[in-house]
Short mmCIF file of C-alpha atoms (C1' of nucleotides) in Angstrom, two decimals:
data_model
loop_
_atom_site.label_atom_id
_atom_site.label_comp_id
_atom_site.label_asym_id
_atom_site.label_seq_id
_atom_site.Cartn_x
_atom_site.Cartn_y
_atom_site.Cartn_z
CA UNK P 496 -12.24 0.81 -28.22
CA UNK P 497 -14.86 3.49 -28.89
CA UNK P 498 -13.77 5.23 -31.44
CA UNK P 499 -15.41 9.25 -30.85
CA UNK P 500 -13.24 9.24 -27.77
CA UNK P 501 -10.49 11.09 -28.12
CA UNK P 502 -9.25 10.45 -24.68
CA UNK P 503 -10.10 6.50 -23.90
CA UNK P 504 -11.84 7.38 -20.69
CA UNK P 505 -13.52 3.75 -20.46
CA UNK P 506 -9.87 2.57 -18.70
CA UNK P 507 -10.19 4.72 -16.66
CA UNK P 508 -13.78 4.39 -15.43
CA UNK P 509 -13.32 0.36 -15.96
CA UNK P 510 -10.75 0.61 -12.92
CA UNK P 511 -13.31 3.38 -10.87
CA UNK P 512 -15.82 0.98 -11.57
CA UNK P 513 -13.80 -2.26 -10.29
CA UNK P 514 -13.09 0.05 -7.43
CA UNK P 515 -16.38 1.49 -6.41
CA UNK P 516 -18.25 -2.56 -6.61
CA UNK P 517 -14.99 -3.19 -3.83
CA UNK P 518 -15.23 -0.33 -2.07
CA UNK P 519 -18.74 1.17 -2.17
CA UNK P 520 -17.09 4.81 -2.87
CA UNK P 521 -16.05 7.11 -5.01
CA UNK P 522 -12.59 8.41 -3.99
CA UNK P 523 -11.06 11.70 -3.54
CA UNK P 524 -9.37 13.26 -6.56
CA UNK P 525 -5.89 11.98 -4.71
CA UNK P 526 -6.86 8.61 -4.31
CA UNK P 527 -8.04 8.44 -7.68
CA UNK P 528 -4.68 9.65 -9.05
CA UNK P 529 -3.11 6.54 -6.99
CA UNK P 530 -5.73 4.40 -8.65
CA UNK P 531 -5.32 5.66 -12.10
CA UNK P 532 -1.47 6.17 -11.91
CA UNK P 533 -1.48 9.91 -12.73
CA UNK P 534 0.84 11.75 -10.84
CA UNK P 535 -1.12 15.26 -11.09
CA UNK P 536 -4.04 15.56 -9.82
CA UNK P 537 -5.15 18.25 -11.74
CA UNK P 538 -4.77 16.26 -14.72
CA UNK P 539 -7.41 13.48 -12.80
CA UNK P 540 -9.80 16.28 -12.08
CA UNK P 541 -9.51 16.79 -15.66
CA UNK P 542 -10.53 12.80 -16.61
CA UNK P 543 -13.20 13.58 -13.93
CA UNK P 544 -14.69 16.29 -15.70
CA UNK P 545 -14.94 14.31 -18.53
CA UNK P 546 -16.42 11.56 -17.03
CA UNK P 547 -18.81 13.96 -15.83
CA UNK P 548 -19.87 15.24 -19.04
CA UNK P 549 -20.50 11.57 -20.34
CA UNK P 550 -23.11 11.12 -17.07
CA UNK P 551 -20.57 8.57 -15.54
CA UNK P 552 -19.85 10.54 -12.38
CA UNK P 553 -22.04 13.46 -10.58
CA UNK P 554 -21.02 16.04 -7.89
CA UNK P 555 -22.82 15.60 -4.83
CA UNK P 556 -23.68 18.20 -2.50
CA UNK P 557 -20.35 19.12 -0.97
CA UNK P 558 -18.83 19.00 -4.68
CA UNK P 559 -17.77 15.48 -3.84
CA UNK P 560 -18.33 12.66 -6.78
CA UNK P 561 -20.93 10.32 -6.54
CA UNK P 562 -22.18 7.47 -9.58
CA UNK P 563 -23.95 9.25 -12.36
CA UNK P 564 -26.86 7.89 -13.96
CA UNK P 565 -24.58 5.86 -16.78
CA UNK P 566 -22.12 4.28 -14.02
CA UNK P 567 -23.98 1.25 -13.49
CA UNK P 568 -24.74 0.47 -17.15
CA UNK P 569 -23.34 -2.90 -18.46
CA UNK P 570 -22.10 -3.92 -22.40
CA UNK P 571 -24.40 -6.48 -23.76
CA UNK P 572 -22.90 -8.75 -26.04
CA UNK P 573 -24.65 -10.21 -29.21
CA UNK P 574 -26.29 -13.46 -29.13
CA UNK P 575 -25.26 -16.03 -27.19
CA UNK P 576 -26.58 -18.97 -29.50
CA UNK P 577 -27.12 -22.06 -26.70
CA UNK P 578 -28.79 -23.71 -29.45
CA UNK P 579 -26.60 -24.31 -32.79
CA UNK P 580 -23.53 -21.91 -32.63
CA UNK P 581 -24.00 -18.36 -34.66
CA UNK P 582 -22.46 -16.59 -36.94
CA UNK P 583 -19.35 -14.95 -35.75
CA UNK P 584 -19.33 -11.74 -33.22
CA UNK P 585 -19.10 -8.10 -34.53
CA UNK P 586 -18.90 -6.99 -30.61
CA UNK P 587 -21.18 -3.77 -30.99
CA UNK P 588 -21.46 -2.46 -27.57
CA UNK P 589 -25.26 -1.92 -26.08
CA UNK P 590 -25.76 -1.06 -22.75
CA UNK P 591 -28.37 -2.15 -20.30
CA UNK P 592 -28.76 -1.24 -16.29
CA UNK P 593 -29.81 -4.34 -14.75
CA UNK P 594 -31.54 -2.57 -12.07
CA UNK P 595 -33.75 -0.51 -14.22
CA UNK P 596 -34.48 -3.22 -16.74
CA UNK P 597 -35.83 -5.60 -14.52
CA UNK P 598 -37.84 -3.68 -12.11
CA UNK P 599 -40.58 -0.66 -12.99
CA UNK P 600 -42.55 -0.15 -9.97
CA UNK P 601 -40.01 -0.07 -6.95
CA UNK P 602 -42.27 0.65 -4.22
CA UNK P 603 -44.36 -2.14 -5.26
CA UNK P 604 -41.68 -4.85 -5.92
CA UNK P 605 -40.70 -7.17 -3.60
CA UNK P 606 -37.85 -10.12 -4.01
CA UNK P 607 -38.16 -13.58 -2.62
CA UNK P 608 -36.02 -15.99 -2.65
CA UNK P 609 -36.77 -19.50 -4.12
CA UNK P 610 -37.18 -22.80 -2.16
CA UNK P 611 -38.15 -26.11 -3.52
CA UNK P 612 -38.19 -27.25 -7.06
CA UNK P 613 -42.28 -27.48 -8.28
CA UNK P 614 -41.18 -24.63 -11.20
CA UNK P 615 -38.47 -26.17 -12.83
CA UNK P 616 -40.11 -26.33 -15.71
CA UNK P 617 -40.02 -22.79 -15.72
CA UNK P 618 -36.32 -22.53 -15.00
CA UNK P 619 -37.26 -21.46 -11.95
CA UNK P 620 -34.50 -23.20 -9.19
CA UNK P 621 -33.74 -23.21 -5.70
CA UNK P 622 -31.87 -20.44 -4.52
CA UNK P 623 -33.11 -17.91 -7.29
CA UNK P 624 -34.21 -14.95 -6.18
CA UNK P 625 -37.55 -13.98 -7.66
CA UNK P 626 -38.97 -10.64 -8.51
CA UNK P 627 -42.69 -10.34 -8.00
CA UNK P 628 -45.23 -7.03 -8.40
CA UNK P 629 -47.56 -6.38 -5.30
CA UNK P 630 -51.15 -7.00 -6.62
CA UNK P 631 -54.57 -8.29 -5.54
CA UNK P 632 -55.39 -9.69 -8.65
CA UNK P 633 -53.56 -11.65 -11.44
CA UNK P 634 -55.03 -13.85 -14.61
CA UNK P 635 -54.90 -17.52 -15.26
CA UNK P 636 -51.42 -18.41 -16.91
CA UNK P 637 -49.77 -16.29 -14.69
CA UNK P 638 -47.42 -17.10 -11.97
CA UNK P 639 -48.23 -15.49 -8.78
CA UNK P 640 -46.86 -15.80 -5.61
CA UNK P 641 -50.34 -16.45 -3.52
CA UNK P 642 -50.95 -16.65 0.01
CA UNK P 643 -52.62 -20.26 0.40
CA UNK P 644 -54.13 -20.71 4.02
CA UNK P 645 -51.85 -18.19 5.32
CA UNK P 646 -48.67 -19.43 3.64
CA UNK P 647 -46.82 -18.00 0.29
CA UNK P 648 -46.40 -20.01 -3.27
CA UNK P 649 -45.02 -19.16 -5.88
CA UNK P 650 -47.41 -21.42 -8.60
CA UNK P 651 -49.31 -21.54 -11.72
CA UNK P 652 -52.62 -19.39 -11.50
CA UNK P 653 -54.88 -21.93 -13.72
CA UNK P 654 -59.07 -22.02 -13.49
CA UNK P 655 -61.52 -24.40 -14.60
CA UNK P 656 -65.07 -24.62 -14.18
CA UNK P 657 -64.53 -25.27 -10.09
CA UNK P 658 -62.69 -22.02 -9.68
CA UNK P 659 -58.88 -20.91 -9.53
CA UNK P 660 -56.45 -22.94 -8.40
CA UNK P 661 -53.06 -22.96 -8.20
CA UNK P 662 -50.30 -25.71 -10.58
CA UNK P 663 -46.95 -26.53 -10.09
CA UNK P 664 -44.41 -26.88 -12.45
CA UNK P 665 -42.42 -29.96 -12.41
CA UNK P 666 -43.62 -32.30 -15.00
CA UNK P 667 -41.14 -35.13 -13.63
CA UNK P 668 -42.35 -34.81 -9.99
CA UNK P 669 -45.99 -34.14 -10.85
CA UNK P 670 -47.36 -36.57 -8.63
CA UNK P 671 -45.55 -34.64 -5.51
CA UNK P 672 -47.42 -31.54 -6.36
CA UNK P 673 -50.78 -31.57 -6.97
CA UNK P 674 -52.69 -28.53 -8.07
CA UNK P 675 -53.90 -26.92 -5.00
CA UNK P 676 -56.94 -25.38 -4.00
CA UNK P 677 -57.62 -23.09 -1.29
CA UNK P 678 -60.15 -24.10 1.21
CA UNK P 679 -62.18 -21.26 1.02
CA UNK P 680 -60.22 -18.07 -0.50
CA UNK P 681 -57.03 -18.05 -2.85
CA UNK P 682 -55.44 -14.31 -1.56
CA UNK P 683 -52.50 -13.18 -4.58
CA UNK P 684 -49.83 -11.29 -2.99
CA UNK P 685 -48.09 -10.42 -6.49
CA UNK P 686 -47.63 -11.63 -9.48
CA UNK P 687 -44.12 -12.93 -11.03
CA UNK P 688 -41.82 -10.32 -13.04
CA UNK P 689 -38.86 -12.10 -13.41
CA UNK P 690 -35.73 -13.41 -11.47
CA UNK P 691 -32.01 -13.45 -11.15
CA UNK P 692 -29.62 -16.10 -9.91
CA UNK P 693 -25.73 -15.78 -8.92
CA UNK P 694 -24.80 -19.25 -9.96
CA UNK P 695 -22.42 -20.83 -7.03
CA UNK P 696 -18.96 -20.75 -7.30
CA UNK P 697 -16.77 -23.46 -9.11
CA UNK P 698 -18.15 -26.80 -10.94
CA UNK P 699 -19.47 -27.51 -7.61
CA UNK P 700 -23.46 -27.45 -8.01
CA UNK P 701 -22.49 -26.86 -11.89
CA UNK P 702 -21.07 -30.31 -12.20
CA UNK P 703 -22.81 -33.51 -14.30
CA UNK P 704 -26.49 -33.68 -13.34
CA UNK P 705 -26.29 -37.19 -14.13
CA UNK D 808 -37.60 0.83 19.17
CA UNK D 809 -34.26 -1.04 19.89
CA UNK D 810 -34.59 -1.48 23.93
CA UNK D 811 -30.51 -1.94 24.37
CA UNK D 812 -29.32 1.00 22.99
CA UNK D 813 -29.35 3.93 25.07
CA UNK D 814 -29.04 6.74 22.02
CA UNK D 815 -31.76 5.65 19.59
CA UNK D 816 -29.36 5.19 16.67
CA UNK D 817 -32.35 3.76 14.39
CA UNK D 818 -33.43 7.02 13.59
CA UNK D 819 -30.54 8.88 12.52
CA UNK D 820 -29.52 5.37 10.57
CA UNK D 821 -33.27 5.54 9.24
CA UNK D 822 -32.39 9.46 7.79
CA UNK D 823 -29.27 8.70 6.65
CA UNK D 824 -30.59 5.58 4.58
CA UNK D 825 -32.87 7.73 3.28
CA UNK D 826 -30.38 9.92 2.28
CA UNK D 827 -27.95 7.48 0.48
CA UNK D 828 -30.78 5.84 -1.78
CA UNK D 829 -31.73 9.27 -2.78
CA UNK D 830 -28.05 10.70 -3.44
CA UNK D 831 -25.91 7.57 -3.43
CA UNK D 832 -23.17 9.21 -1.57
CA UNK D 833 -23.03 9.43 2.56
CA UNK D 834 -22.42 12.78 3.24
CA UNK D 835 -19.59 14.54 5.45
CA UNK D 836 -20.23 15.57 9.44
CA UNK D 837 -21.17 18.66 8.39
CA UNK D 838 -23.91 17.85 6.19
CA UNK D 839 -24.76 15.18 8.85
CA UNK D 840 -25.63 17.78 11.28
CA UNK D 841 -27.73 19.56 8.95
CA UNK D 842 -29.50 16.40 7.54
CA UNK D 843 -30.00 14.95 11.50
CA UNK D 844 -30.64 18.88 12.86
CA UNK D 845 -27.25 18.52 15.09
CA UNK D 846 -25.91 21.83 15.80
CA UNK D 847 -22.28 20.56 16.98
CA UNK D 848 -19.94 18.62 14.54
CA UNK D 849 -18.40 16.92 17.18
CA UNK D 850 -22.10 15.58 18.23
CA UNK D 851 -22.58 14.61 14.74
CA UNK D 852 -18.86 12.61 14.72
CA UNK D 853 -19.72 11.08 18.19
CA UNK D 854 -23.16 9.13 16.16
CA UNK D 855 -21.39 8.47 13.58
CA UNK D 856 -18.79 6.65 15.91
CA UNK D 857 -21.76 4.57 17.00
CA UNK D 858 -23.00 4.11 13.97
CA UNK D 859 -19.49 2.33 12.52
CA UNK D 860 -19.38 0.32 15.84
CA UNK D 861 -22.61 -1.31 15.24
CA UNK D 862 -21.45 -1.88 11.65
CA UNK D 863 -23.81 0.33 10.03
CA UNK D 864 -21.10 2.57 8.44
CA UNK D 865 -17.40 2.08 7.88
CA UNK D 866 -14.33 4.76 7.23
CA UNK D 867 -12.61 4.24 3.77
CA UNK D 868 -9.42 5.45 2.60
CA UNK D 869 -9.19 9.13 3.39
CA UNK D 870 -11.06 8.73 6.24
CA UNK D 871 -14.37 9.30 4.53
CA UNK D 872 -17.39 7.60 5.28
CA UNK D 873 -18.80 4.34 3.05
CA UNK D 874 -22.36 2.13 3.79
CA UNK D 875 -20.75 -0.91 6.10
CA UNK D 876 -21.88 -4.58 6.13
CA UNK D 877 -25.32 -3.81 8.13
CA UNK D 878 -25.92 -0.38 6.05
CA UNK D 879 -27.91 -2.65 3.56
CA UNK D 880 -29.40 -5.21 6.12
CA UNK D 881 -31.51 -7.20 4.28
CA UNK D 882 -34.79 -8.24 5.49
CA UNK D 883 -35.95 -10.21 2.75
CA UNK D 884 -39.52 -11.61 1.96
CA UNK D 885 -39.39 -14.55 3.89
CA UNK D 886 -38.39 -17.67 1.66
CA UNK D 887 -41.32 -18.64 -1.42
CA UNK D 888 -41.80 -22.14 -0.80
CA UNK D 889 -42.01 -23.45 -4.04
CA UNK D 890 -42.31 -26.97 -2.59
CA UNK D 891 -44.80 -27.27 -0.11
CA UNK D 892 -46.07 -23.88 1.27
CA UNK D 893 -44.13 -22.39 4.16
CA UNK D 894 -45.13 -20.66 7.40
CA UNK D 895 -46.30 -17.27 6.93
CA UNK D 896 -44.25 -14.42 7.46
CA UNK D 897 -43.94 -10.76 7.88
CA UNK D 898 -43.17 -9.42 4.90
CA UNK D 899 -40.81 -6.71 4.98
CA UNK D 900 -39.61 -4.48 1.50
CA UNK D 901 -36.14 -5.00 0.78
CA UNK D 902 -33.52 -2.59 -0.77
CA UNK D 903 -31.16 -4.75 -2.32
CA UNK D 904 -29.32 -3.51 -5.18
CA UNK D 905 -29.59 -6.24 -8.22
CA UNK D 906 -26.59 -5.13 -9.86
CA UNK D 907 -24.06 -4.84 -6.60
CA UNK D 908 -25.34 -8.20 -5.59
CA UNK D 909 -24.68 -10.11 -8.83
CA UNK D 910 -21.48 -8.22 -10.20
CA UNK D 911 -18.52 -8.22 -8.54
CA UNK D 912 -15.88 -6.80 -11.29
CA UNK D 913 -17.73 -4.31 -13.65
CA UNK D 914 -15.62 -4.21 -15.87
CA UNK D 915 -14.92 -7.88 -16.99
CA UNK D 916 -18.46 -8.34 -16.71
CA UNK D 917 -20.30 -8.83 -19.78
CA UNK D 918 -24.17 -9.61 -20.40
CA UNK D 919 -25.50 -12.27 -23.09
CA UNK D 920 -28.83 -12.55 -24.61
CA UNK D 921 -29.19 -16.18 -24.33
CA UNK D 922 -30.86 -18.23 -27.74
CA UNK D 923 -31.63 -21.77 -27.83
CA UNK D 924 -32.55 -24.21 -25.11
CA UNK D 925 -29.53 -26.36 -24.95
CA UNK D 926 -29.01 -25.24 -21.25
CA UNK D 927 -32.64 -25.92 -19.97
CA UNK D 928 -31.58 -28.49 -17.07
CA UNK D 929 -29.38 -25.81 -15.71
CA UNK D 930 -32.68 -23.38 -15.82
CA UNK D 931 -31.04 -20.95 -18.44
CA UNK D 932 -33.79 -20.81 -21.07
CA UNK D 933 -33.83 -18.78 -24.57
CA UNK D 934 -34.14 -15.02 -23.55
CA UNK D 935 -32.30 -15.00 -20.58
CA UNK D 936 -29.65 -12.70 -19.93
CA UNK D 937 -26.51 -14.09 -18.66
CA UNK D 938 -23.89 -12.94 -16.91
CA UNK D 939 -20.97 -13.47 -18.01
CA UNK D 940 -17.14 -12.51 -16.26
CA UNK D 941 -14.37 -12.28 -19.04
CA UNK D 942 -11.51 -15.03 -18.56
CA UNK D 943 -9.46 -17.14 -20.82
CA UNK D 944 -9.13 -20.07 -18.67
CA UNK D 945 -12.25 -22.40 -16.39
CA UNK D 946 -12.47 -25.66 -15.30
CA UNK D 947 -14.10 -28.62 -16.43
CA UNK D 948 -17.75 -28.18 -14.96
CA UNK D 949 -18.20 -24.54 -15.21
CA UNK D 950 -20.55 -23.35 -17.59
CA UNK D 951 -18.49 -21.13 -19.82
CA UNK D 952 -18.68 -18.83 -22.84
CA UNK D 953 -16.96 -20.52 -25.62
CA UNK D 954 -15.82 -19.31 -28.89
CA UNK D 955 -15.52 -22.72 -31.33
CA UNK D 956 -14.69 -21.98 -34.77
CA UNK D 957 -15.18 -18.29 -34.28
CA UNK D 958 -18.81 -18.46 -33.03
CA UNK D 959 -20.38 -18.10 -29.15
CA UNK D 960 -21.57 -21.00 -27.59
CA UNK D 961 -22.86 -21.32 -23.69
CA UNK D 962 -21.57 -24.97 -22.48
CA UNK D 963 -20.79 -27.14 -20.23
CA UNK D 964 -16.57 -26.91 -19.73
CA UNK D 965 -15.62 -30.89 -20.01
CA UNK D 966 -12.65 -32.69 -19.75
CA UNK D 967 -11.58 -36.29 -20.87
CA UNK D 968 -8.71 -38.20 -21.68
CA UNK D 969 -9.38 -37.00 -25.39
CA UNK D 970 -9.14 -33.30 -24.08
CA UNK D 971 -11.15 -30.68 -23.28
CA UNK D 972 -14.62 -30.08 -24.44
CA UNK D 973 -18.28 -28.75 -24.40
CA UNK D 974 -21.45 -30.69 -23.47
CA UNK D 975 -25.05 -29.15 -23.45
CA UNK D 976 -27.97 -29.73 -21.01
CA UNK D 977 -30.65 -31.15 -22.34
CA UNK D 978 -31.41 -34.42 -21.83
CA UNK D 979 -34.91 -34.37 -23.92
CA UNK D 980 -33.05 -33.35 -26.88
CA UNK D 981 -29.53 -34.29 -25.97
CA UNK D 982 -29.35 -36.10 -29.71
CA UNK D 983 -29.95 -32.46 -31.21
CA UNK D 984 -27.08 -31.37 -28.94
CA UNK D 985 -23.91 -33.84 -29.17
CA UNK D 986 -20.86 -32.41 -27.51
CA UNK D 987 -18.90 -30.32 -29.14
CA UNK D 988 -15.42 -31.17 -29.80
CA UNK D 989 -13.07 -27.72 -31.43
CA UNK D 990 -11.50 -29.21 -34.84
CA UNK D 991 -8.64 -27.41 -33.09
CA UNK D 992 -8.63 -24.74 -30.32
CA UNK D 993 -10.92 -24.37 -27.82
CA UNK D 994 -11.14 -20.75 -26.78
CA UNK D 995 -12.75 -19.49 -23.34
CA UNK D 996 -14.47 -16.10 -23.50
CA UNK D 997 -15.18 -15.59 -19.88
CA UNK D 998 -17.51 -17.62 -17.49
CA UNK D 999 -20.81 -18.16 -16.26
CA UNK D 1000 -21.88 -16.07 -13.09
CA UNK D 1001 -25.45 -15.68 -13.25
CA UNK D 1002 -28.12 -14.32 -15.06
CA UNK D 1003 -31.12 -12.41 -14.62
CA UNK D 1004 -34.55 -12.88 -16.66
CA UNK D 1005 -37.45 -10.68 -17.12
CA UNK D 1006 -40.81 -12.44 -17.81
CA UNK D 1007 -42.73 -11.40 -20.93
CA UNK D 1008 -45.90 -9.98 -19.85
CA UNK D 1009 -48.88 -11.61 -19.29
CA UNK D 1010 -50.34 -15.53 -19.38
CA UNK D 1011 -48.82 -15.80 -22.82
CA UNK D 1012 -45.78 -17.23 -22.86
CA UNK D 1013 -46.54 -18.22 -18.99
CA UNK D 1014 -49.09 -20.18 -20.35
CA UNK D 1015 -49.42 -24.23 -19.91
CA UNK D 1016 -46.92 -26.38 -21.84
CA UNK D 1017 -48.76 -29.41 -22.23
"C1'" DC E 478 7.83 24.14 -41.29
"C1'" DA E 479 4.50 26.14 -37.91
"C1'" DT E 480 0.39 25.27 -35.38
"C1'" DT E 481 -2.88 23.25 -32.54
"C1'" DA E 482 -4.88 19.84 -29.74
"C1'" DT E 483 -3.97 16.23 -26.44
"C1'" DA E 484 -1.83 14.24 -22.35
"C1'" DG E 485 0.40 15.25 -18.40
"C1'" DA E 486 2.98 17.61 -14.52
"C1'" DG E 487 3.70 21.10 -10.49
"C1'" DA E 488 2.43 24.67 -7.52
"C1'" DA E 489 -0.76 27.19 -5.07
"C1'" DC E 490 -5.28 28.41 -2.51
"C1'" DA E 491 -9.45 28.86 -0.13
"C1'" DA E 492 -12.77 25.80 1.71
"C1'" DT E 493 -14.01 21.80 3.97
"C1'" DT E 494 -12.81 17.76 6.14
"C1'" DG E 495 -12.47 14.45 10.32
"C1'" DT E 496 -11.14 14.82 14.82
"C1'" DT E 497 -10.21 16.30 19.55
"C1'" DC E 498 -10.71 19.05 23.56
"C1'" DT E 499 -13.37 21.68 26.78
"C1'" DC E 500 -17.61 22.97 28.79
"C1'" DA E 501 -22.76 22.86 29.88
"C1'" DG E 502 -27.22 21.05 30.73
"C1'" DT E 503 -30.13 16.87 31.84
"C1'" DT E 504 -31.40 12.41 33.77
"C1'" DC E 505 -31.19 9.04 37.08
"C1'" DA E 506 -29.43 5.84 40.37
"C1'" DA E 507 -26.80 5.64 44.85
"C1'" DT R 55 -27.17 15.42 47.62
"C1'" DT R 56 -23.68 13.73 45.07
"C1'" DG R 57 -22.00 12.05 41.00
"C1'" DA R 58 -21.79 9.71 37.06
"C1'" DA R 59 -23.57 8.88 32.55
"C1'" DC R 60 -25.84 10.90 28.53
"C1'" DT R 61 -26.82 14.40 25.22
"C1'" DG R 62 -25.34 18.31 23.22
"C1'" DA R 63 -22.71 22.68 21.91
"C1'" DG R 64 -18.44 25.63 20.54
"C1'" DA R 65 -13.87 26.32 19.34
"C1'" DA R 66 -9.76 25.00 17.32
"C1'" DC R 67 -6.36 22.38 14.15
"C1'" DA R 68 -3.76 19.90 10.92
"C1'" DA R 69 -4.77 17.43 6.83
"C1'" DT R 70 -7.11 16.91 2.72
"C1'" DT R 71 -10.26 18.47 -0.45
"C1'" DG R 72 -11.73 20.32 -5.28
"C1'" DT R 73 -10.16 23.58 -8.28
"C1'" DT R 74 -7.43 26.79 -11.05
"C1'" DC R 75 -3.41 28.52 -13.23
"C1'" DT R 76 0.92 27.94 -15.54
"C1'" DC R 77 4.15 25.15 -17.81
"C1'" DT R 78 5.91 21.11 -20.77
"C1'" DA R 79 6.25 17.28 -23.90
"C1'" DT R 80 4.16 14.61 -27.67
"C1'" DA R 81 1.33 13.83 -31.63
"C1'" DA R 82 -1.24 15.08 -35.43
"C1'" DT R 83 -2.49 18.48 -38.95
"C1'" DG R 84 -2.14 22.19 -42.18
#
DNA sequence: CATTATAGAGAACAATTGTTCTCAGTTCAA
DNA sequence: TTGAACTGAGAACAATTGTTCTCTATAATG
């Protein structure tokens, strides 16, 4: 699988991996033998160590193990073409922490889930969960979640020669929302960085959408 | 703070949260006591029993400590209307970890630059990142991670009396996107469990699409 | 062939673990 | 005043911990 490795360690983190998302732990040196099916458990403190060294696994105060910077990373595949299919797959590992990728400034970062559809155009659904930036200000074109007579929407920030105002994003149901504008003051409480969505389970909601 | 409880829990729980999303790890009694300035183990153990009877923490195999259900209590931003605007509400910061909430087995999980907009009604647009969990089999209305002809495609799973096969979502351009029958084996890479998506900066691509 | 890593096992050890038991102040209602 | 509840401390214990040391197979390399 990666070929520098002399021992494959990536089996055995795979399976510490699986384990920690279930159990939100990193086990003892005995329970990790169990887990790994290696009777000595000096020989698991030796995987350990090596795991260590490649920034999988850290000892925590107390010398017990806790995730190490790497642990969370995730393979990212090449190209999914959604469009025309691509050329075939030389699967060339890259890895990517989700958590780190999507957000920069955690103090000031805030997630809110989605209701309503006026974004679809956007791919923006019910049920996602979007990621927005604390901030006073934001420009036209962006999509802010604003505070319009004391109630949050996630919109369009557009201006024309009356002012900002805020658009929606649903060219089918345009006539349902209309751009708004604020009686007197348009407050931004952030300003959209992205989103993530856990699709439901089965071809329930994924079904025909005709 | 909390009127019903007699030994104010909250603030230990408060420490100790502190703790964990500093070192990822919750700590044995003894560095308890230090951490919550308790001189006696046994006072330390007898919070900690609170703590795992209001569901706060839990004991894992070995006996040691792991976050329980409430440990990560989220009190999330209080729904973005994307419809019509919602009532206000008291916006409190949550700590929800990205990753742990949309992975559930590490390591079958896979990420996908997405390309194309075949999948635009299902609000998975070109740059996305999918997620996608490694399986050989679905069924018919899952959105799946095919490989036809030896080349990655995101689809529709589909099933009729001809067999199974692959349909896009894209009604404005469903002519580019016909469904795709395998000249002879249709293999599954894994399926479709979510995806996350990170904005590109600024009004630009935000911008209007009319 | 001999040699040298690699992969694995078994035993042993001091330190730390979670837990329990006993005892001592403090608070507060009966 | 009496007596529970709380809140807290100290000691003690068996079990488990991380770690180290020694000893085999197996595989590859010269």
């Amino acid at each position: 699988m990666h070929p520098m490795q002399p021992l494959d360690i990536f089996s055995y983190l795979g399976k510490l991996q699986d384990y920690y998302a279930r159990e939100r732990i990193i086990p003892s040196t005995t329970q990790l033998s169990v887990l790994w099916n290696v009777k000595a458990r000096s020989w698991t403190h030796q995987i350990v160590q090596r795991l260590k060294e490649e920034g999988f696994l850290e000892t925590a105060a107390g010398s017990r193990l806790r995730p190490g910077p790497r642990f969370f990373e995730r393979t990212v595949g090449h190209a999914v073409r959604a469009g025309l299919p691509q050329q075939a797959a030389d699967v060339q590992p890259e890895l990517l922490r989700i958590d780190d990728y999507l957000i920069e400034k955690p103090s000031q970062t805030i997630l809110f889930p989605v209701k309503g559809d006026s974004m679809v155009d956007l791919g923006i659904l019910e049920g996602d969960m979007v990621i927005i930036e604390r901030s006073n200000s934001a420009s036209s074109g962006q999509v802010v979640l604003a505070i319009v007579d004391n109630e949050f929407t996630l919109k369009v920030l557009a201006r024309d020669k009356e002012g900002y105002y805020l658009e929606a994003r649903n060219e089918k149901r345009s006539q349902d929302y209309p751009p708004i504008r604020p009686e007197q003051e348009l407050e931004i409480y952030g300003f959209y960085i992205g989103l993530f969505r856990k699709a439901s389970v089965s071809g329930h909601r994924l079904g025909l959408n005709r």
